[in-house]
Amino acid sequence: MSRSEKPESKENAFFFNARIEGIEYDILDDLIGYAVRRAQISIYEDFSASLADEGITPQRFSSLVIIENNPGISQTRLSEVMGIARSGVVAIIDKFEDAGLVERQASGDRRSYNLRLTKDGQKQVRRYKKAVQEHDNRIAGALTTAEKEQLRKLLSKICMRSQ
């Protein structure tokens, strides 16, 4: 990734304060969506700080992990899995291809490409996974193993309900 594509550096990062003393939040305190969004902002900030030097966002990381574990996945299928427009996936893959992390391979359809990690991509994903696991341990450090599992299940219920 080029330097201009990197998220804010640790030194210049703005840190979200999820609860400001003296502010009345009214109904917002009772809304699950608001609580999830505030947690997501805090989690995203820590993720960004963890991988700021790599230019890797949660979306880019997820894309690499999906490609790694589904070699030959098409760009169209990746866009479905990621829940983003195909043009967004094309832009992500262009960056990965330029960085030597992913290669496009022709498929039977002239309009479609299959995606695979390069050797360097495999090596980088291993490093990214380590950093993301450390990030995840840090942000969930106050939770017990049972609470982490319960939180995943509860969030999964919300995801299933919204479909």
Short mmCIF file of N, CA and C in Angstrom, two decimals, residues 1 3 5 11 15 35 54 57 64-66 69 97 102 120-121 124 142 158:
data_model
loop_
_atom_site.label_atom_id
_atom_site.label_comp_id
_atom_site.label_asym_id
_atom_site.label_seq_id
_atom_site.Cartn_x
_atom_site.Cartn_y
_atom_site.Cartn_z
N MET A 1 0.84 -1.16 0.00
CA MET A 1 0.00 0.00 0.00
C MET A 1 0.89 1.24 0.00
N ARG A 3 1.93 5.15 0.89
CA ARG A 3 1.81 5.94 2.12
C ARG A 3 0.55 6.78 2.12
N GLU A 5 -2.30 5.97 1.14
CA GLU A 5 -3.48 5.14 1.37
C GLU A 5 -3.60 4.68 2.81
N GLU A 11 0.19 8.51 15.94
CA GLU A 11 0.47 9.82 16.51
C GLU A 11 -0.64 10.83 16.20
N PHE A 15 -9.14 9.78 19.03
CA PHE A 15 -9.70 8.66 19.76
C PHE A 15 -11.11 8.98 20.22
N ALA A 35 -25.47 1.44 20.89
CA ALA A 35 -24.42 0.83 21.71
C ALA A 35 -23.45 0.03 20.83
N GLU A 54 0.65 -0.78 8.08
CA GLU A 54 0.48 -1.73 6.98
C GLU A 54 -0.55 -1.25 5.95
N THR A 57 -7.12 -2.17 6.51
CA THR A 57 -8.37 -1.86 7.20
C THR A 57 -9.07 -3.17 7.54
N LEU A 64 -8.65 -10.46 2.53
CA LEU A 64 -7.49 -11.35 2.42
C LEU A 64 -7.74 -12.70 3.07
N VAL A 65 -8.39 -12.70 4.22
CA VAL A 65 -8.67 -13.96 4.91
C VAL A 65 -9.65 -14.81 4.10
N ILE A 66 -10.66 -14.18 3.51
CA ILE A 66 -11.61 -14.92 2.68
C ILE A 66 -10.91 -15.51 1.46
N ASN A 69 -8.66 -18.50 2.43
CA ASN A 69 -9.39 -19.72 2.79
C ASN A 69 -10.33 -20.22 1.72
N GLU A 97 -3.23 -6.45 -5.74
CA GLU A 97 -2.45 -6.91 -6.89
C GLU A 97 -1.21 -6.03 -7.06
N VAL A 102 -2.11 -10.44 -4.00
CA VAL A 102 -3.16 -11.24 -4.63
C VAL A 102 -2.92 -11.27 -6.13
N ASP A 120 3.92 -14.10 -1.25
CA ASP A 120 4.11 -12.94 -0.37
C ASP A 120 2.80 -12.62 0.35
N GLY A 121 1.67 -12.74 -0.34
CA GLY A 121 0.37 -12.52 0.28
C GLY A 121 0.13 -13.46 1.43
N GLN A 124 2.26 -12.28 4.33
CA GLN A 124 1.71 -11.06 4.94
C GLN A 124 0.46 -11.35 5.75
N ALA A 142 -11.45 -7.52 28.85
CA ALA A 142 -12.27 -7.46 30.08
C ALA A 142 -13.35 -8.52 30.11
N ILE A 158 -28.74 -10.83 16.18
CA ILE A 158 -29.11 -9.55 15.58
C ILE A 158 -28.92 -9.61 14.08
#
